[in-house]
Amino acid sequence: MSGMHQGTGVPGVDAAGLVLRVLLLGGTVLAAGLGLLRPTVRTTTRTTTWTAWAAAGVGAAAGLLSIPVLDVNAAVAIVHSVLLLALPIALRWPTPAAYLGFALTVLVVVESAIGHAPAEFFVTTIVTGAVVTWLGLTAHSLAAPADQRPESSLRPGPLALALAAVLVVAAAVQLVLGGIADRRLLTGFGAVLLVIAASAAAVAVVAVSLRSGDPWRIYRYGAAAVAVAFIAWTVLPGIPKPGELPQPGVPRLAHAVVADQDVPVLITPHRPGRNLVHLPESVADDITVDAGGTPVRAQARPGTSGTWAEVDLPAGRSDLELRRTGGEEQGSVEVDTGSAPGPDVSGATGEDGPECASVALAGLVAGQRAPLTSCPADALSEKDDRALRELVGYVHRNGAPGITVLGDDSPRSRQAADVVRSAAAQAKLPTGDKPHPDRALILVGSWTQAAEHLDSVAKTQNTEPLYLYGVHLAPWLMHSPVTSTTASSATPLRFDPRDYRSLEYGMAVSEAFGGEPPSVAGLDTWLAARGQRIDDPVVVYASAKVDAMQMNMPGMSGGMHGSEPAGQWVPRGTVVAVSGPLTP
């Protein structure tokens, strides 16, 4: 039933939802068992009928209460309740009762496992079948005289052993599927998994130890353990699953609760020594981060979103603590940096650290759990080399008499500046690093350096002409906190920021990390993790802080930019193609 089994993924349990879920599914499996096993008995007793009415009444009431309390699908809840209330009436006739019992069993499976992975769906199906059979046989055997118990052809002893084996195997599989290991056993989720395993083991012990004598004692003594196992199985999806265990060298994406606020936390590179801690835009900007040394306040950086703190993490396991400035309440994130320093990823901190963090985040969101071994600013890629050369040709064809190129000290920026100068020399365009009113500006540094310089350019342009042939950005600078610092800019890209793959990636990281904006390097990583890539011809895209209809160009999707749904590359602005495919 929609809404009945969705875990939030954050600390806290919906108590009302769990109680209604247990009552609904618990009442349903007992009623289903009575109906499904009805053909195995000659007749029903008054006790059997009243047991069926009690189970059906509890389940139907829970289903109907779920409509206003949990906002579940009303039609499904009503159909479920009607089938439950029809079963006690149908117990007079074996075949209709069996059909109703089967239908209710299917409903339990669907409402318990829909939306889960195929393996979990299969395990839930066999567990439900085993529980329905066990409880149905128990109820019939307890309520009926000895001569009216289920037919001897069922061979109750071997059947009990088979059902017990099914429950034990299913419990073992669920332990594996739940990813339970190590410290996770200390969580509520781990405790429920242990209850499932212990209950299944208890059923197996009963089935083996009571093989001789009256076989129906197996069902009576094992019924309590079966019920406990099913209740634990029922509440498991409503208990938040613990986060993944930290892996040394693999960037850490986790959540902490600080002053009742859920705080997503990204830690890169997650190695001993200096690390960068990132908090999203959606989190208050008064958080301090403590890794066991001097607490560091997370602060905003130009050209980036959210806040950032550089801290030193010790080797091995430790806790990263977060608290509101001046507050007492604190949250923590478990880290495990390992004992080895790993590869040099110095670009994960400093001015180029936020871009490297966007790569780590994209990989994590795409399901990739790989160590961070390099950062985009470590070297200029071949495709960015070609894009910059083609950008210089575009600037030259637009009549610019010269180019001002500005970067920083990162390896990629120095190589990019050399590429721009070399391409400009081939086009016989003078270059320099000083502001000039009659030149085009090309920025090839970090997000922070670019944002700071664009802010300075914007202020200067308010009083005097500057860069009349436009402001141009290296491909990796297509990042909304950078582009939003100037009225307009142009960037050579091999993808359309408006197409479905670009927006799908943007929405994925925004949803996973509190409104995080997309980045070019992040898009490449996200696509690579999904076995995809974009390598279209270079096109210059202009972004501007205006709300306008996009330009429709051949082979490109149109539509509106300017609104602010999640995933857009230029929120509250417009991005349009201003060139066709470029050549150097």
XYZ file of C-alpha atoms in Angstrom:
584
model
C 0.000 0.000 0.000
C 1.492 3.287 -1.026
C 2.853 5.154 1.911
C 2.925 2.144 4.215
C 6.472 0.975 3.724
C 8.641 3.876 2.705
C 11.678 4.531 4.862
C 12.700 8.123 5.123
C 16.411 7.512 5.046
C 16.888 10.016 7.878
C 16.873 9.484 11.649
C 13.432 8.949 13.153
C 10.627 6.434 12.787
C 6.982 7.053 11.909
C 5.435 5.279 14.910
C 1.851 5.618 13.697
C 2.788 4.236 10.302
C 4.571 1.244 11.819
C 1.677 0.389 14.165
C -0.899 0.572 11.380
C 1.378 -1.432 9.096
C 1.812 -4.219 11.653
C -1.930 -4.384 12.380
C -2.880 -4.361 8.696
C -0.382 -6.943 7.475
C -0.521 -9.045 10.650
C -4.304 -9.323 10.519
C -4.138 -10.028 6.790
C -1.652 -12.920 7.000
C -3.689 -14.666 9.708
C -6.928 -14.251 7.784
C -5.204 -15.307 4.557
C -3.847 -18.426 6.236
C -7.301 -19.425 7.497
C -8.742 -18.970 4.006
C -5.904 -20.558 2.044
C -5.858 -23.691 4.258
C -9.653 -24.002 4.498
C -9.830 -26.861 1.924
C -7.618 -28.986 4.193
C -10.239 -29.215 6.996
C -13.682 -30.860 6.891
C -15.489 -27.973 8.572
C -14.876 -24.869 10.628
C -15.689 -24.271 14.269
C -17.093 -21.220 15.990
C -13.587 -20.489 17.312
C -12.160 -20.533 13.778
C -14.841 -18.146 12.554
C -14.353 -15.699 15.421
C -10.573 -15.835 14.944
C -11.077 -14.950 11.277
C -13.431 -12.077 12.178
C -10.941 -10.710 14.730
C -8.037 -10.827 12.279
C -10.118 -9.360 9.456
C -11.552 -6.629 11.682
C -8.146 -5.515 12.956
C -6.665 -5.515 9.444
C -9.634 -3.696 7.877
C -9.676 -1.037 10.601
C -5.940 -0.430 10.177
C -6.344 -0.206 6.402
C -9.162 2.332 6.596
C -7.394 4.398 9.265
C -4.357 4.562 6.989
C -6.318 6.669 4.492
C -6.541 9.837 6.646
C -3.518 9.170 8.860
C -0.949 8.154 6.243
C -2.560 9.489 3.068
C -2.447 6.093 1.358
C -4.305 5.247 -1.827
C -7.967 5.137 -0.770
C -9.086 2.703 -3.485
C -6.415 0.135 -2.559
C -7.166 0.453 1.156
C -10.908 -0.018 0.610
C -10.440 -3.048 -1.665
C -8.075 -4.598 0.872
C -10.551 -4.040 3.713
C -13.482 -5.443 1.727
C -11.560 -8.628 0.884
C -10.621 -9.038 4.535
C -14.195 -8.680 5.770
C -15.439 -11.067 3.098
C -13.139 -13.871 4.197
C -14.887 -14.874 7.487
C -18.156 -15.181 5.556
C -16.501 -17.266 2.833
C -15.048 -19.755 5.358
C -18.264 -21.796 5.039
C -17.165 -22.805 1.533
C -13.649 -24.218 1.017
C -12.999 -23.080 -2.573
C -14.114 -19.393 -2.266
C -12.226 -19.151 1.033
C -9.058 -20.485 -0.605
C -9.326 -17.985 -3.462
C -9.804 -15.111 -1.022
C -6.861 -16.345 1.063
C -4.664 -16.436 -2.032
C -5.753 -12.910 -3.048
C -4.955 -11.565 0.420
C -1.561 -13.293 0.350
C -0.757 -11.568 -2.947
C -1.837 -8.227 -1.446
C 0.528 -8.718 1.501
C 3.418 -9.463 -0.856
C 2.695 -6.456 -3.068
C 2.178 -4.034 -0.181
C 5.307 -5.286 1.588
C 7.750 -5.415 -1.300
C 6.557 -3.152 -4.123
C 9.258 -0.684 -5.103
C 12.024 -2.906 -3.729
C 14.778 -4.646 -5.663
C 13.829 -7.934 -7.388
C 15.835 -9.978 -4.871
C 14.024 -8.367 -1.932
C 10.669 -8.869 -3.665
C 11.422 -12.567 -4.113
C 12.516 -13.008 -0.490
C 9.397 -11.235 0.781
C 7.220 -13.479 -1.394
C 8.593 -16.720 -0.001
C 8.554 -15.410 3.583
C 4.926 -14.331 3.260
C 3.964 -17.724 1.828
C 5.718 -19.529 4.684
C 4.148 -17.324 7.373
C 0.639 -17.587 5.882
C 0.933 -21.374 5.728
C 2.344 -21.714 9.251
C -0.203 -19.426 10.918
C -3.088 -20.916 8.909
C -2.219 -24.459 9.981
C -1.744 -23.316 13.586
C -5.109 -21.559 13.739
C -6.979 -24.491 12.208
C -5.254 -27.065 14.420
C -5.920 -25.103 17.616
C -9.566 -24.398 16.829
C -10.592 -27.802 15.462
C -11.007 -31.135 17.261
C -8.352 -33.750 16.574
C -10.475 -35.592 14.040
C -11.142 -32.382 12.076
C -7.592 -31.045 11.868
C -6.005 -30.477 8.426
C -5.797 -33.614 6.288
C -2.994 -36.025 7.110
C -1.906 -35.895 3.458
C -0.242 -32.566 4.252
C 2.418 -34.422 6.276
C 2.642 -31.657 8.917
C 6.052 -32.712 10.239
C 8.031 -32.532 6.966
C 6.066 -29.426 5.969
C 7.115 -27.696 9.198
C 10.754 -28.543 8.522
C 10.461 -27.167 4.986
C 8.803 -23.944 6.163
C 11.435 -23.496 8.893
C 14.216 -23.968 6.360
C 12.607 -21.366 4.092
C 12.484 -18.835 6.951
C 16.115 -19.454 7.935
C 17.390 -19.079 4.364
C 15.258 -15.962 3.834
C 16.589 -14.418 7.046
C 20.171 -15.097 5.946
C 19.510 -13.560 2.528
C 17.931 -10.486 4.157
C 21.025 -10.018 6.307
C 23.129 -9.941 3.150
C 20.726 -7.682 1.249
C 20.579 -5.292 4.174
C 24.337 -4.830 3.963
C 24.583 -5.522 7.658
C 28.099 -5.742 9.023
C 30.343 -4.519 11.746
C 29.041 -1.443 13.617
C 25.698 -1.471 11.819
C 24.453 -4.135 14.247
C 24.276 -1.395 16.871
C 21.581 0.500 14.964
C 17.820 -0.021 15.162
C 17.872 -1.400 11.641
C 20.522 -3.942 12.607
C 18.604 -4.935 15.752
C 15.499 -5.719 13.709
C 17.560 -7.826 11.319
C 18.938 -9.772 14.282
C 15.398 -10.322 15.598
C 14.408 -11.738 12.207
C 17.404 -14.074 12.183
C 16.891 -15.183 15.798
C 13.176 -15.839 15.273
C 13.845 -17.876 12.132
C 16.460 -19.898 14.019
C 13.957 -20.482 16.847
C 11.397 -21.818 14.353
C 14.025 -24.192 12.962
C 14.961 -25.426 16.448
C 11.298 -26.102 17.267
C 10.755 -27.921 13.978
C 13.764 -30.167 14.516
C 13.312 -30.845 18.251
C 9.592 -31.751 18.041
C 9.654 -34.062 15.056
C 8.392 -37.030 17.105
C 4.995 -37.281 18.781
C 2.137 -34.942 17.923
C 3.302 -32.986 14.830
C 0.813 -30.189 15.485
C 2.823 -29.182 18.551
C 5.446 -27.896 16.103
C 3.016 -25.338 14.758
C 1.688 -24.321 18.180
C 5.159 -23.831 19.701
C 6.634 -22.242 16.613
C 3.739 -19.840 15.982
C 5.073 -17.236 18.419
C 8.510 -17.157 16.749
C 6.902 -17.017 13.293
C 4.737 -14.092 14.399
C 7.731 -12.243 15.843
C 9.733 -12.826 12.666
C 6.897 -11.524 10.477
C 6.331 -8.446 12.655
C 10.056 -7.660 12.491
C 9.963 -8.203 8.728
C 6.970 -5.871 8.524
C 8.529 -2.988 10.442
C 11.951 -3.274 8.772
C 11.161 -1.010 5.764
C 9.812 1.686 8.093
C 13.070 1.925 10.049
C 15.684 4.150 8.396
C 18.486 2.082 6.938
C 21.877 3.083 8.341
C 24.238 4.922 6.070
C 26.992 3.109 4.282
C 30.103 2.320 6.239
C 32.930 4.735 5.414
C 35.629 3.393 3.098
C 39.136 4.870 3.216
C 39.854 7.030 0.181
C 36.244 6.958 -1.023
C 34.645 10.409 -0.594
C 32.140 10.348 2.259
C 28.528 11.443 1.749
C 26.588 11.232 4.997
C 23.989 12.993 7.136
C 24.179 14.500 10.601
C 21.386 15.942 12.729
C 22.330 19.324 14.172
C 19.758 21.215 16.236
C 16.934 19.116 14.711
C 18.108 19.898 11.170
C 19.208 17.170 8.784
C 22.609 18.231 7.461
C 24.084 16.510 4.374
C 27.881 16.354 4.624
C 30.422 15.683 1.860
C 34.024 14.898 2.834
C 36.830 14.737 0.255
C 39.234 13.057 -0.311
C 38.548 11.104 2.915
C 42.224 10.378 3.565
C 44.495 11.118 6.558
C 45.508 14.755 6.570
C 43.842 17.811 5.079
C 40.242 17.254 3.922
C 37.503 19.480 2.577
C 34.079 19.366 4.248
C 31.146 20.689 2.226
C 27.667 21.603 3.477
C 24.889 22.506 0.996
C 23.087 25.778 0.419
C 20.026 24.453 2.273
C 21.936 24.319 5.585
C 22.304 27.311 7.877
C 25.647 29.078 7.491
C 26.591 29.007 11.186
C 27.989 25.460 11.407
C 31.395 24.678 12.890
C 33.258 21.470 12.064
C 35.499 19.706 14.570
C 37.776 16.809 13.610
C 39.465 16.587 16.992
C 41.537 19.734 16.719
C 40.523 23.374 16.557
C 36.902 23.747 15.402
C 36.616 25.354 11.966
C 33.604 27.358 10.870
C 32.205 26.361 7.476
C 32.216 29.443 5.261
C 31.047 30.419 1.795
C 33.538 30.687 -1.041
C 33.186 32.872 -4.152
C 32.086 30.880 -7.186
C 30.657 28.030 -5.128
C 27.441 27.101 -3.352
C 26.972 26.193 0.281
C 29.768 26.389 2.816
C 33.218 24.796 3.141
C 35.684 23.937 5.880
C 39.190 22.505 5.631
C 40.039 20.164 8.501
C 42.772 17.648 9.318
C 41.489 14.106 9.788
C 43.516 11.511 11.712
C 44.299 8.083 10.312
C 41.745 5.355 10.935
C 38.276 5.683 12.411
C 37.088 8.879 14.031
C 34.061 11.146 14.268
C 33.613 14.480 12.540
C 31.463 16.655 14.796
C 29.231 19.495 13.627
C 27.462 22.065 15.767
C 25.718 25.384 15.425
C 27.939 28.309 16.387
C 27.375 28.959 20.070
C 24.982 26.025 20.384
C 25.172 22.954 22.577
C 23.529 20.386 20.279
C 25.879 18.612 17.911
C 25.767 15.917 15.270
C 28.511 13.630 14.089
C 29.621 11.767 10.979
C 31.671 8.605 11.243
C 34.798 8.611 9.075
C 37.447 6.014 8.349
C 40.433 7.425 6.481
C 42.484 4.246 6.691
C 46.129 3.999 7.665
C 47.760 4.653 4.278
C 48.042 8.159 2.812
C 46.998 6.981 -0.657
C 47.635 8.884 -3.907
C 48.362 12.603 -3.907
C 45.077 14.462 -4.416
C 46.204 17.892 -3.275
C 43.676 19.413 -5.661
C 40.896 18.138 -3.363
C 41.528 21.125 -1.097
C 42.422 24.744 -1.771
C 40.785 26.891 -4.449
C 40.185 23.968 -6.808
C 38.796 21.754 -4.036
C 35.103 22.615 -4.621
C 35.274 21.515 -8.258
C 36.944 18.274 -7.195
C 34.213 17.814 -4.581
C 31.582 18.188 -7.320
C 33.221 15.265 -9.134
C 33.153 13.159 -5.960
C 29.508 14.038 -5.324
C 28.468 13.175 -8.877
C 30.111 9.760 -8.625
C 28.457 9.023 -5.285
C 25.030 10.098 -6.533
C 25.464 7.842 -9.579
C 26.210 4.890 -7.294
C 29.967 4.861 -7.783
C 32.080 3.959 -4.751
C 35.620 4.486 -6.034
C 38.609 6.140 -4.344
C 39.342 9.694 -5.385
C 42.714 9.568 -7.145
C 42.798 12.829 -9.117
C 41.052 16.171 -9.544
C 40.076 18.149 -12.679
C 42.632 20.908 -12.010
C 45.540 18.439 -12.064
C 45.889 18.699 -15.845
C 44.206 20.165 -18.929
C 42.203 17.500 -20.732
C 42.438 17.056 -24.487
C 38.787 18.021 -25.030
C 39.236 21.250 -23.023
C 42.433 21.957 -24.979
C 40.475 21.704 -28.238
C 37.541 23.704 -26.864
C 39.845 26.597 -25.885
C 41.522 26.622 -29.291
C 38.126 26.710 -30.965
C 37.034 29.488 -28.619
C 40.030 31.608 -29.692
C 39.038 31.061 -33.336
C 35.462 32.127 -32.500
C 36.710 35.297 -30.769
C 38.973 36.085 -33.719
C 36.154 35.665 -36.259
C 34.013 38.028 -34.201
C 36.580 40.773 -34.786
C 38.291 41.012 -31.401
C 41.634 42.854 -31.810
C 43.202 41.057 -28.827
C 42.682 38.741 -25.876
C 43.251 39.121 -22.150
C 43.796 35.694 -20.566
C 43.727 35.249 -16.793
C 44.302 32.123 -14.720
C 45.956 30.908 -11.543
C 48.773 28.600 -10.474
C 47.058 25.232 -10.912
C 48.578 22.897 -13.543
C 45.405 22.988 -15.631
C 45.182 26.781 -15.555
C 48.816 27.266 -16.592
C 48.420 24.791 -19.457
C 45.139 26.424 -20.529
C 46.695 29.886 -20.571
C 49.515 28.562 -22.765
C 46.951 27.020 -25.151
C 45.071 30.322 -25.456
C 48.273 32.266 -26.094
C 49.451 29.720 -28.672
C 46.131 29.748 -30.547
C 46.026 33.549 -30.415
C 49.561 33.765 -31.801
C 48.545 31.543 -34.731
C 45.630 33.930 -35.361
C 48.029 36.899 -34.963
C 46.078 38.239 -31.993
C 47.999 39.992 -29.213
C 47.454 38.650 -25.697
C 48.066 39.994 -22.226
C 46.996 39.744 -18.626
C 45.882 43.331 -18.053
C 42.333 44.746 -18.352
C 41.686 46.327 -21.733
C 38.519 47.963 -23.077
C 38.965 46.717 -26.673
C 39.779 43.082 -26.004
C 37.980 39.846 -25.208
C 38.539 38.305 -21.800
C 39.135 34.548 -21.404
C 39.230 33.150 -17.845
C 40.953 29.805 -17.269
C 41.386 29.638 -13.478
C 39.423 28.124 -10.628
C 35.776 28.789 -9.780
C 36.806 31.101 -6.958
C 39.377 33.048 -8.992
C 36.923 33.431 -11.885
C 34.061 34.609 -9.639
C 36.255 37.166 -7.882
C 37.554 38.547 -11.164
C 34.087 38.632 -12.764
C 32.790 40.539 -9.761
C 35.603 43.075 -10.224
C 34.832 43.322 -13.951
C 31.140 43.914 -13.247
C 31.949 46.769 -10.886
C 34.377 48.362 -13.365
C 31.912 48.085 -16.255
C 29.464 50.208 -14.285
C 31.785 53.196 -14.673
C 33.875 52.604 -17.810
C 34.029 50.315 -20.873
C 35.842 47.040 -20.390
C 36.140 43.932 -22.576
C 33.867 45.172 -25.351
C 34.380 41.857 -27.178
C 32.902 39.835 -24.357
C 33.686 37.804 -21.279
C 34.508 34.166 -22.075
C 34.953 31.272 -19.659
C 36.845 28.012 -19.919
C 34.452 25.037 -20.181
C 34.813 24.023 -16.515
C 33.623 27.463 -15.411
C 30.028 26.809 -16.562
C 28.836 26.740 -12.956
C 25.973 28.935 -11.830
C 27.736 30.520 -8.801
C 30.436 31.631 -11.281
C 28.257 32.758 -14.174
C 25.833 34.595 -11.881
C 28.543 37.078 -10.832
C 28.371 38.828 -14.217
C 25.522 40.026 -16.398
C 26.534 37.769 -19.263
C 29.324 35.417 -20.309
C 30.062 32.859 -23.024
C 31.417 29.327 -22.632
C 32.480 26.699 -25.220
C 30.715 23.407 -24.379
C 30.386 19.936 -25.862
C 26.907 19.477 -24.392
C 23.659 21.402 -24.307
C 22.878 22.541 -20.731
C 19.201 22.323 -21.663
C 19.046 18.705 -22.850
C 17.555 15.902 -20.779
C 20.852 14.314 -19.704
C 22.241 17.600 -18.433
C 19.050 18.395 -16.532
C 18.699 14.835 -15.194
C 22.178 15.066 -13.711
C 21.435 18.527 -12.298
C 18.242 17.301 -10.646
C 20.007 14.239 -9.213
C 22.746 16.202 -7.416
C 20.299 18.903 -6.346
C 18.008 16.362 -4.729
C 20.839 14.405 -3.136
C 22.647 17.406 -1.681
C 20.346 20.227 -0.729
C 20.124 22.130 -4.016
C 23.732 21.658 -5.162
C 24.212 23.166 -8.656
C 25.624 21.063 -11.513
C 29.177 21.285 -12.819
C 30.808 20.254 -16.091
C 33.290 17.887 -14.433
C 30.463 16.453 -12.327
C 28.386 15.802 -15.446
C 31.266 13.911 -17.076
C 31.686 11.757 -13.972
C 27.965 11.108 -13.587
C 27.645 10.045 -17.214
C 30.754 7.847 -17.071
C 29.376 6.042 -14.004
C 26.273 5.250 -16.054
C 28.265 4.099 -19.084
C 27.491 7.241 -21.099
C 29.400 10.184 -22.500
C 28.818 13.384 -24.442
C 31.318 14.340 -27.115
C 29.363 16.651 -29.420
C 31.031 19.424 -31.433
C 31.937 22.532 -29.449
C 29.230 25.211 -29.392
C 29.467 28.545 -27.579
C 26.651 29.058 -25.073
C 25.879 32.468 -23.612
C 24.397 32.700 -20.126
C 22.752 35.824 -18.826
C 20.859 36.953 -15.748
C 17.610 37.560 -17.617
C 14.292 35.728 -17.850
C 13.674 35.080 -21.527
C 12.476 32.467 -23.971
C 15.253 30.187 -25.178
C 16.390 30.391 -28.762
C 15.403 27.289 -30.734
C 18.257 26.087 -32.918
C 18.442 23.123 -35.274
C 19.039 19.915 -33.366
C 18.658 21.591 -29.967
C 15.782 21.480 -27.528
C 14.036 24.713 -26.755
C 11.919 25.776 -23.838
C 11.929 28.229 -21.026
C 14.810 29.123 -18.794
C 14.540 31.744 -16.134
C 12.424 29.856 -13.637
C 14.206 28.021 -10.837
C 13.350 24.316 -10.845
C 16.018 21.970 -9.543
C 18.744 20.945 -11.947
C 19.005 24.062 -14.104
C 22.464 25.221 -15.059
C 21.552 28.913 -14.994
C 18.792 29.388 -12.397
C 16.960 32.697 -12.606
C 18.659 33.260 -15.944
C 18.967 32.093 -19.519
C 21.460 29.971 -21.436
C 21.330 29.916 -25.239
C 23.584 28.743 -28.057
C 25.159 31.720 -29.844
C 27.209 29.808 -32.398
C 27.047 26.745 -34.529
C 29.603 23.921 -34.172
C 33.069 25.447 -33.991
C 36.358 24.698 -35.663
C 39.764 26.057 -34.570
